[in-house]
CSV table of C-alpha atoms and ligand atoms in Angstrom, one decimal:
chain,number,residue,atom,x,y,z
A,1,MET,CA,74.0,79.1,97.1
A,2,ARG,CA,76.2,81.8,98.0
A,3,ARG,CA,79.9,81.3,96.7
A,4,ARG,CA,82.7,81.1,99.1
A,5,VAL,CA,86.3,82.3,98.5
A,6,LEU,CA,89.4,81.6,100.8
A,7,VAL,CA,91.6,84.5,100.9
A,8,THR,CA,95.2,84.1,102.2
A,9,GLY,CA,96.8,87.3,103.6
A,10,GLY,CA,93.2,88.7,104.3
A,11,ALA,CA,94.5,90.6,107.2
A,12,GLY,CA,97.1,92.5,105.1
A,13,TYR,CA,96.5,95.7,102.8
A,14,VAL,CA,95.3,94.2,99.3
A,15,GLY,CA,94.1,91.2,101.0
A,16,SER,CA,91.9,92.9,103.5
A,17,VAL,CA,90.3,95.4,100.7
A,18,CYS,CA,89.4,92.5,98.4
A,19,SER,CA,88.0,90.4,101.3
A,20,GLU,CA,85.7,93.5,102.0
A,21,GLU,CA,84.7,94.0,98.4
A,22,LEU,CA,83.8,90.1,98.1
A,23,LEU,CA,81.6,90.3,101.2
A,24,ARG,CA,80.1,93.5,99.8
A,25,GLN,CA,79.2,91.5,96.5
A,26,GLY,CA,77.6,88.6,98.5
A,27,PHE,CA,80.5,86.1,98.6
A,28,GLU,CA,81.4,84.3,101.8
A,29,VAL,CA,84.9,85.0,102.7
A,30,THR,CA,87.6,82.8,104.9
A,31,VAL,CA,90.7,84.5,105.7
A,32,VAL,CA,93.7,82.7,106.4
A,33,ASP,CA,96.2,84.8,107.8
A,34,ASP,CA,99.3,84.1,110.3
A,35,LEU,CA,99.4,88.0,111.3
A,36,SER,CA,103.2,87.9,110.8
A,37,THR,CA,102.6,91.3,108.9
A,38,GLY,CA,98.8,91.6,108.9
A,39,HIS,CA,96.5,92.5,111.6
A,40,ARG,CA,93.6,91.2,113.1
A,41,HIS,CA,91.6,94.5,113.0
A,42,ALA,CA,92.1,94.5,109.3
A,43,VAL,CA,90.0,91.1,108.8
A,44,PRO,CA,86.8,92.6,107.6
A,45,GLU,CA,83.6,91.9,109.7
A,46,GLY,CA,81.8,89.1,108.2
A,47,ALA,CA,84.6,87.0,107.3
A,48,GLU,CA,85.6,83.6,108.9
A,49,PHE,CA,89.4,83.9,110.2
A,50,CYS,CA,91.8,81.3,110.6
A,51,GLN,CA,95.1,82.3,112.1
A,52,MET,CA,97.6,79.8,110.6
A,53,ASP,CA,100.5,79.6,108.4
A,54,ILE,CA,99.7,78.8,104.7
A,55,GLY,CA,102.9,76.6,104.6
A,56,ASP,CA,101.2,74.0,107.1
A,57,ALA,CA,100.0,71.7,104.9
A,58,ALA,CA,98.1,69.6,107.4
A,59,ARG,CA,96.2,72.6,108.8
A,60,MET,CA,95.6,73.9,105.5
A,61,ARG,CA,94.1,70.4,104.3
A,62,GLU,CA,91.6,70.4,107.2
A,63,VAL,CA,90.5,74.0,106.4
A,64,PHE,CA,89.7,73.1,102.9
A,65,ALA,CA,88.0,69.9,104.1
A,66,ALA,CA,85.7,71.7,106.3
A,67,LYS,CA,83.9,73.8,103.5
A,68,THR,CA,83.4,74.0,99.7
A,69,TYR,CA,85.5,76.6,98.2
A,70,ASP,CA,85.0,78.0,94.7
A,71,ALA,CA,88.3,79.8,94.6
A,72,VAL,CA,91.3,80.8,96.4
A,73,PHE,CA,92.9,84.5,96.3
A,74,HIS,CA,96.4,84.3,97.4
A,75,PHE,CA,97.9,87.5,98.7
A,76,ALA,CA,99.7,86.0,101.8
A,77,ALA,CA,103.4,87.0,101.1
A,78,LYS,CA,106.6,89.0,102.2
A,79,ALA,CA,106.6,92.0,100.3
A,80,LEU,CA,108.9,94.6,101.3
A,81,ILE,CA,111.4,95.1,98.5
A,82,PRO,CA,114.4,96.6,100.8
A,83,GLU,CA,114.3,93.6,103.0
A,84,SER,CA,114.0,91.2,99.9
A,85,VAL,CA,117.4,92.6,99.0
A,86,THR,CA,119.0,91.9,102.6
A,87,ASN,CA,117.1,88.7,103.6
A,88,PRO,CA,116.2,86.4,100.4
A,89,ALA,CA,116.1,83.3,102.4
A,90,ALA,CA,112.7,84.9,104.1
A,91,PHE,CA,111.5,85.5,100.7
A,92,TYR,CA,112.1,82.2,99.1
A,93,GLN,CA,110.4,80.4,102.3
A,94,ALA,CA,107.3,82.5,102.2
A,95,ASN,CA,106.7,83.2,98.6
A,96,VAL,CA,107.7,80.0,97.2
A,97,VAL,CA,108.1,77.1,99.6
A,98,ALA,CA,105.0,78.0,101.8
A,99,ALA,CA,103.1,78.9,98.7
A,100,ALA,CA,103.9,75.6,97.0
A,101,ALA,CA,102.4,73.9,100.0
A,102,LEU,CA,99.2,75.9,99.6
A,103,ILE,CA,98.7,74.9,95.8
A,104,ASP,CA,99.3,71.3,96.7
A,105,ALA,CA,96.6,71.8,99.1
A,106,VAL,CA,94.5,73.6,96.5
A,107,ARG,CA,94.9,70.8,94.3
A,108,GLU,CA,94.4,68.1,96.6
A,109,ALA,CA,91.1,69.6,97.6
A,110,GLY,CA,89.9,69.9,94.1
A,111,ILE,CA,89.5,73.6,94.0
A,112,ARG,CA,89.4,74.9,90.4
A,113,ARG,CA,90.1,78.4,90.8
A,114,PHE,CA,93.3,80.2,91.9
A,115,ILE,CA,94.0,83.7,91.8
A,116,PHE,CA,97.4,85.0,92.6
A,117,SER,CA,98.7,88.3,93.8
A,118,SER,CA,102.1,88.7,91.5
A,119,SER,CA,104.3,92.2,91.2
A,120,ALA,CA,105.5,94.2,88.5
A,121,ALA,CA,108.6,93.7,90.1
A,122,VAL,CA,108.7,90.3,88.0
A,123,TYR,CA,109.9,92.6,85.1
A,124,GLY,CA,112.8,94.4,86.7
A,125,ASN,CA,114.4,97.3,84.7
A,126,PRO,CA,112.0,97.8,81.8
A,127,LEU,CA,113.3,97.8,78.2
A,128,GLN,CA,110.1,99.1,77.0
A,129,LEU,CA,107.5,101.2,78.3
A,130,PRO,CA,104.4,100.9,79.1
A,131,ILE,CA,105.0,97.3,80.2
A,132,THR,CA,103.2,94.6,78.5
A,133,GLU,CA,102.7,90.9,79.8
A,134,ASP,CA,105.2,89.6,77.3
A,135,HIS,CA,108.0,92.0,78.2
A,136,PRO,CA,111.2,90.3,79.4
A,137,THR,CA,111.2,89.2,83.1
A,138,VAL,CA,114.5,89.8,84.8
A,139,PRO,CA,113.8,90.8,88.3
A,140,VAL,CA,116.2,93.0,90.2
A,141,ASN,CA,115.3,91.7,93.7
A,142,SER,CA,114.5,88.5,95.3
A,143,TYR,CA,110.9,89.7,95.9
A,144,GLY,CA,110.4,89.9,92.1
A,145,GLU,CA,112.3,86.6,91.8
A,146,THR,CA,109.9,84.8,94.2
A,147,LYS,CA,107.0,86.1,92.6
A,148,LEU,CA,108.1,84.9,89.1
A,149,ALA,CA,108.9,81.3,90.4
A,150,PHE,CA,105.6,81.0,91.7
A,151,GLU,CA,104.0,82.2,88.7
A,152,ARG,CA,105.8,79.7,86.7
A,153,MET,CA,105.0,76.9,89.0
A,154,LEU,CA,101.4,77.7,88.8
A,155,ALA,CA,101.5,77.8,85.0
A,156,TRP,CA,102.7,74.1,85.2
A,157,TYR,CA,100.0,73.2,87.9
A,158,ALA,CA,97.5,74.9,85.8
A,159,ARG,CA,98.5,72.8,82.6
A,160,ALA,CA,98.8,69.3,84.4
A,161,TYR,CA,96.2,69.5,87.0
A,162,GLY,CA,93.3,71.5,85.3
A,163,ILE,CA,93.1,74.2,87.6
A,164,SER,CA,92.2,77.7,86.2
A,165,VAL,CA,94.9,80.3,87.4
A,166,CYS,CA,95.1,84.0,87.1
A,167,ALA,CA,98.0,85.9,88.0
A,168,PHE,CA,98.1,89.7,88.6
A,169,ARG,CA,101.0,91.8,88.3
A,170,TYR,CA,100.1,94.8,90.4
A,171,PHE,CA,101.8,97.9,89.9
A,172,ASN,CA,101.9,100.4,93.0
A,173,ALA,CA,98.9,99.5,94.9
A,174,SER,CA,97.7,102.6,96.8
A,175,GLY,CA,94.6,104.2,98.3
A,176,ALA,CA,92.1,102.9,100.9
A,177,THR,CA,88.6,102.3,101.6
A,178,LEU,CA,87.0,103.9,104.8
A,179,ALA,CA,87.5,100.7,106.9
A,180,HIS,CA,91.1,99.3,105.3
A,181,GLY,CA,94.2,100.9,104.3
A,182,GLU,CA,97.9,100.6,104.2
A,183,GLU,CA,99.5,99.7,107.5
A,184,HIS,CA,102.7,98.0,107.3
A,185,VAL,CA,105.1,97.7,110.2
A,186,PRO,CA,107.6,98.8,109.5
A,187,GLU,CA,106.3,101.5,106.6
A,188,THR,CA,108.5,101.5,103.5
A,189,HIS,CA,105.8,102.6,101.0
A,190,ILE,CA,105.8,106.0,99.6
A,191,LEU,CA,102.3,107.4,100.5
A,192,PRO,CA,101.8,106.5,104.0
A,193,ILE,CA,105.4,107.8,104.6
A,194,LEU,CA,104.4,111.2,102.8
A,195,PHE,CA,101.6,111.2,105.2
A,196,GLU,CA,103.6,110.6,108.2
A,197,ALA,CA,105.9,113.5,107.5
A,198,ALA,CA,102.8,115.8,106.6
A,199,ALA,CA,101.4,114.9,110.1
A,200,GLY,CA,104.7,115.5,112.0
A,201,GLU,CA,105.0,111.8,113.0
A,202,ARG,CA,108.3,111.8,111.1
A,203,GLU,CA,110.8,114.6,110.8
A,204,PHE,CA,111.0,114.5,106.9
A,205,PHE,CA,110.1,112.7,103.9
A,206,THR,CA,113.4,110.9,102.3
A,207,ILE,CA,113.7,111.0,98.4
A,208,TYR,CA,115.6,107.9,97.6
A,209,GLY,CA,117.8,108.9,94.7
A,210,CYS,CA,117.7,112.1,92.4
A,211,ASP,CA,120.1,110.9,90.0
A,212,TYR,CA,117.6,108.4,88.1
A,213,PRO,CA,117.4,108.6,84.1
A,214,THR,CA,113.9,110.3,84.6
A,215,PRO,CA,112.8,113.7,83.7
A,216,ASP,CA,113.2,115.1,87.2
A,217,GLY,CA,115.8,112.3,88.5
A,218,THR,CA,113.5,110.7,90.8
A,219,CYS,CA,112.0,107.3,90.0
A,220,VAL,CA,108.6,107.1,88.4
A,221,ARG,CA,105.8,104.6,89.4
A,222,ASP,CA,102.2,103.8,88.2
A,223,TYR,CA,99.9,104.0,91.3
A,224,VAL,CA,96.6,102.1,91.2
A,225,HIS,CA,93.9,102.2,93.6
A,226,VAL,CA,93.4,99.1,95.7
A,227,LEU,CA,89.7,98.9,95.1
A,228,ASP,CA,90.3,98.7,91.3
A,229,ILE,CA,92.5,95.8,92.2
A,230,ALA,CA,89.9,94.3,94.1
A,231,GLN,CA,87.4,94.7,91.0
A,232,ALA,CA,90.2,93.2,88.5
A,233,HIS,CA,90.0,90.0,91.0
A,234,ILE,CA,86.2,89.6,91.0
A,235,LEU,CA,85.9,90.2,87.3
A,236,ALA,CA,88.4,87.4,86.6
A,237,LEU,CA,86.7,85.0,89.1
A,238,ALA,CA,83.5,85.4,87.1
A,239,LYS,CA,85.3,84.2,83.9
A,240,MET,CA,87.7,81.5,85.4
A,241,ASP,CA,85.6,78.6,84.0
A,242,SER,CA,88.1,76.7,81.9
A,243,PRO,CA,91.6,75.3,83.0
A,244,GLY,CA,94.8,77.2,82.3
A,245,PHE,CA,96.9,80.2,83.2
A,246,SER,CA,96.6,83.7,82.3
A,247,VAL,CA,98.6,86.8,83.7
A,248,TYR,CA,97.5,90.5,83.6
A,249,ASN,CA,99.1,93.7,84.8
A,250,ILE,CA,97.0,95.9,87.0
A,251,GLY,CA,98.1,99.6,86.7
A,252,LEU,CA,97.1,102.6,84.7
A,253,GLY,CA,99.4,103.2,82.2
A,254,THR,CA,99.9,106.8,83.6
A,255,SER,CA,102.8,107.4,85.9
A,256,TYR,CA,104.1,110.0,88.3
A,257,SER,CA,107.9,110.9,89.7
A,258,VAL,CA,108.4,110.7,93.4
A,259,ARG,CA,108.8,114.6,93.3
A,260,GLU,CA,105.3,114.9,91.3
A,261,LEU,CA,103.4,112.7,94.0
A,262,LEU,CA,105.2,114.8,96.8
A,263,ALA,CA,103.9,118.0,95.4
A,264,ARG,CA,100.5,116.4,94.6
A,265,VAL,CA,100.0,115.4,98.1
A,266,GLU,CA,101.2,118.6,99.6
A,267,GLN,CA,98.4,120.3,97.3
A,268,VAL,CA,95.5,117.7,98.0
A,269,ILE,CA,95.8,117.5,101.6
A,270,ASP,CA,96.9,121.2,101.9
A,271,ARG,CA,100.0,120.7,104.0
A,272,GLN,CA,103.8,121.2,103.8
A,273,ILE,CA,106.0,118.0,103.6
A,274,PRO,CA,109.6,118.4,104.7
A,275,TRP,CA,111.9,116.5,102.6
A,276,ARG,CA,115.5,115.4,102.1
A,277,ALA,CA,117.1,114.1,99.1
A,278,SER,CA,119.3,110.8,99.7
A,279,GLU,CA,121.0,108.0,98.1
A,280,ARG,CA,119.3,105.3,95.8
A,281,ARG,CA,117.5,102.5,97.8
A,282,ALA,CA,118.7,99.1,97.0
A,283,GLY,CA,116.4,97.2,94.5
A,284,ASP,CA,114.4,100.1,93.1
A,285,CYS,CA,114.2,100.4,89.3
A,286,ALA,CA,114.1,103.9,87.7
A,287,VAL,CA,110.5,103.5,85.9
A,288,LEU,CA,107.6,101.2,86.2
A,289,CYS,CA,104.6,101.8,84.2
A,290,ALA,CA,101.8,99.2,83.1
A,291,ASN,CA,100.2,98.8,79.7
A,292,PRO,CA,96.7,97.6,81.2
A,293,SER,CA,95.1,97.1,77.6
A,294,HIS,CA,95.1,93.2,78.0
A,295,LEU,CA,93.1,93.3,81.3
A,296,MET,CA,90.9,95.9,79.9
A,297,SER,CA,90.0,93.9,76.7
A,298,GLU,CA,90.0,90.3,78.2
A,299,LEU,CA,88.1,91.1,81.5
A,300,GLY,CA,86.5,94.3,80.8
A,301,TRP,CA,88.5,96.2,83.6
A,302,SER,CA,87.8,99.8,83.8
A,303,PRO,CA,89.4,101.5,86.8
A,304,GLN,CA,86.8,103.9,88.6
A,305,GLN,CA,89.0,104.8,91.7
A,306,SER,CA,92.6,105.5,90.3
A,307,ASP,CA,92.7,108.9,89.6
A,308,LEU,CA,95.8,110.4,91.7
A,309,ASP,CA,93.6,112.9,93.7
A,310,ARG,CA,91.3,110.2,94.7
A,311,ILE,CA,94.0,107.7,95.7
A,312,ILE,CA,95.5,110.6,97.9
A,313,GLU,CA,92.4,111.7,99.2
A,314,THR,CA,91.0,108.3,100.2
A,315,ALA,CA,94.4,107.2,101.8
A,316,TRP,CA,94.5,110.4,103.5
A,317,ALA,CA,90.8,110.0,104.7
A,318,TRP,CA,91.7,106.4,105.9
A,319,LYS,CA,94.7,107.7,107.9
A,320,MET,CA,92.7,110.7,109.5
A,321,GLN,CA,89.9,108.1,110.8
A,322,THR,CA,92.2,105.7,112.1
A,323,ARG,CA,94.8,108.2,113.4
A,324,PRO,CA,92.7,111.3,114.2
A,325,ALA,CA,95.7,113.0,115.7
A,326,ALA,CA,97.3,112.9,112.2
A,327,GLY,CA,94.3,115.4,111.1
A,328,LEU,CA,95.6,118.2,113.7
A,329,THR,CA,98.1,120.7,112.7
A,330,GLN,CA,101.5,120.9,114.5
A,331,SER,CA,100.2,123.9,116.8
A,332,ALA,CA,97.2,122.2,117.6
A,333,ARG,CA,98.9,119.0,118.4
A,334,GLN,CA,101.0,121.1,120.9
A,335,VAL,CA,98.2,122.3,122.8
B,1,UFG,N1,110.2,106.1,98.0
B,1,UFG,C1,110.8,107.4,98.4
B,1,UFG,N2,110.9,107.4,99.7
B,1,UFG,C2,110.5,106.7,100.6
B,1,UFG,C3,109.6,105.7,100.1
B,1,UFG,C4,109.8,105.3,98.7
B,1,UFG,O1,111.6,108.1,97.6
B,1,UFG,O2,110.4,107.2,101.7
B,1,UFG,C5,110.2,106.0,96.3
B,1,UFG,C6,110.9,104.7,96.0
B,1,UFG,O3,112.3,104.7,96.0
B,1,UFG,C7,110.1,104.3,94.8
B,1,UFG,C8,108.7,104.7,94.8
B,1,UFG,O4,109.2,105.8,96.0
B,1,UFG,O5,111.0,104.7,93.8
B,1,UFG,C9,107.7,104.1,95.3
B,1,UFG,O6,108.1,103.2,96.5
B,1,UFG,P1,107.2,102.1,97.3
B,1,UFG,O7,108.4,101.4,98.4
B,1,UFG,O8,106.0,103.0,97.6
B,1,UFG,O9,106.8,101.2,96.1
B,1,UFG,P2,107.8,100.2,95.2
B,1,UFG,O10,107.7,100.8,93.8
B,1,UFG,O11,109.2,100.1,95.7
B,1,UFG,O12,107.1,98.9,95.4
B,1,UFG,C10,105.5,98.6,94.9
B,1,UFG,C11,105.2,97.3,95.9
B,1,UFG,C12,105.8,96.4,95.3
B,1,UFG,C13,105.5,96.1,93.8
B,1,UFG,C14,106.3,97.5,93.1
B,1,UFG,C15,105.6,97.4,91.6
B,1,UFG,O13,105.7,97.5,97.3
B,1,UFG,O14,105.2,95.2,95.7
B,1,UFG,O15,105.5,98.5,93.9
B,1,UFG,O16,105.4,98.6,91.1
B,1,UFG,F1,106.3,95.2,93.2
């Protein structure tokens, strides 16, 4: 019998790639997404699709009653850090209140495996680098705070109700497959914004802060390919046989500054990117860099796609495929 996974947020960036990878590996997939930030076209072909809010307990129960699920992968969340600083109410509602309704429905349905898409944002400003999972968690924005709150809730649920729960703290998810990539509206993430500036879709790229305590003054991040994130989920699923709560970083342990990434993108896609420096962005911390040894030793994770050039190439290829005009030079576009 083929195994079935319910994927919340499967119309979003990481959720769509994980769904695509699950289907490719022979799983059956049901995507639940309210399309508040996801896109219908991002739901992979072959997945069943239910457009609904994960916080709608009655409808969630109906979905769980209709089929037998081996696991739930929970990606649906609000995730834009700047917005989390100005509108924490929306983040608590989506990432804690609605998520709590979901895990209750999972518990009632007797589903025994739950994988949660958490974030490096739970750590806040690092005290030691690279960051291990036992690093203190002091979030600097409500996004990280709400991810942490739900992690803690899951740890109690795992213990009390015999569920096997795995939380993944992603560092900077990036890159694309040919079918699925990063498509946020509004876009706030660095790589798609660099591409927009490279393609003339925005006037310039803005560097948010050049006065951080880093070698070149700009923020440093650990970029991990979204397919390597998907791989971690599928490896975890294979090992989730006993109840309990586990947490893993997903990052490379190699990090790049905003200026370094800008220069690397220019080189890889062979375009000049106009840029300007501006003030720091609220909610950003100076450096994030993972220690992924726990994930490697426990789950046998071995990233295959996360070389920075590969991340840039795959994300650019996806953009060119979905927005062919981006591939044209400025003069060609004007013809
Ligand atoms: N940046 C710019 N200019 C831009 C956009 C971003 O300078 O136009 C900078 C940011 O200030 C930051 C870095 O590029 O220093 C990366 O920014 P992103 O918005 O791409 O990503 P974040 O690091 O803010 O957040 C991402 C995910 C979070 C996750 C976090 C953990 O969106 O979910 O990584 O590493 F928590």
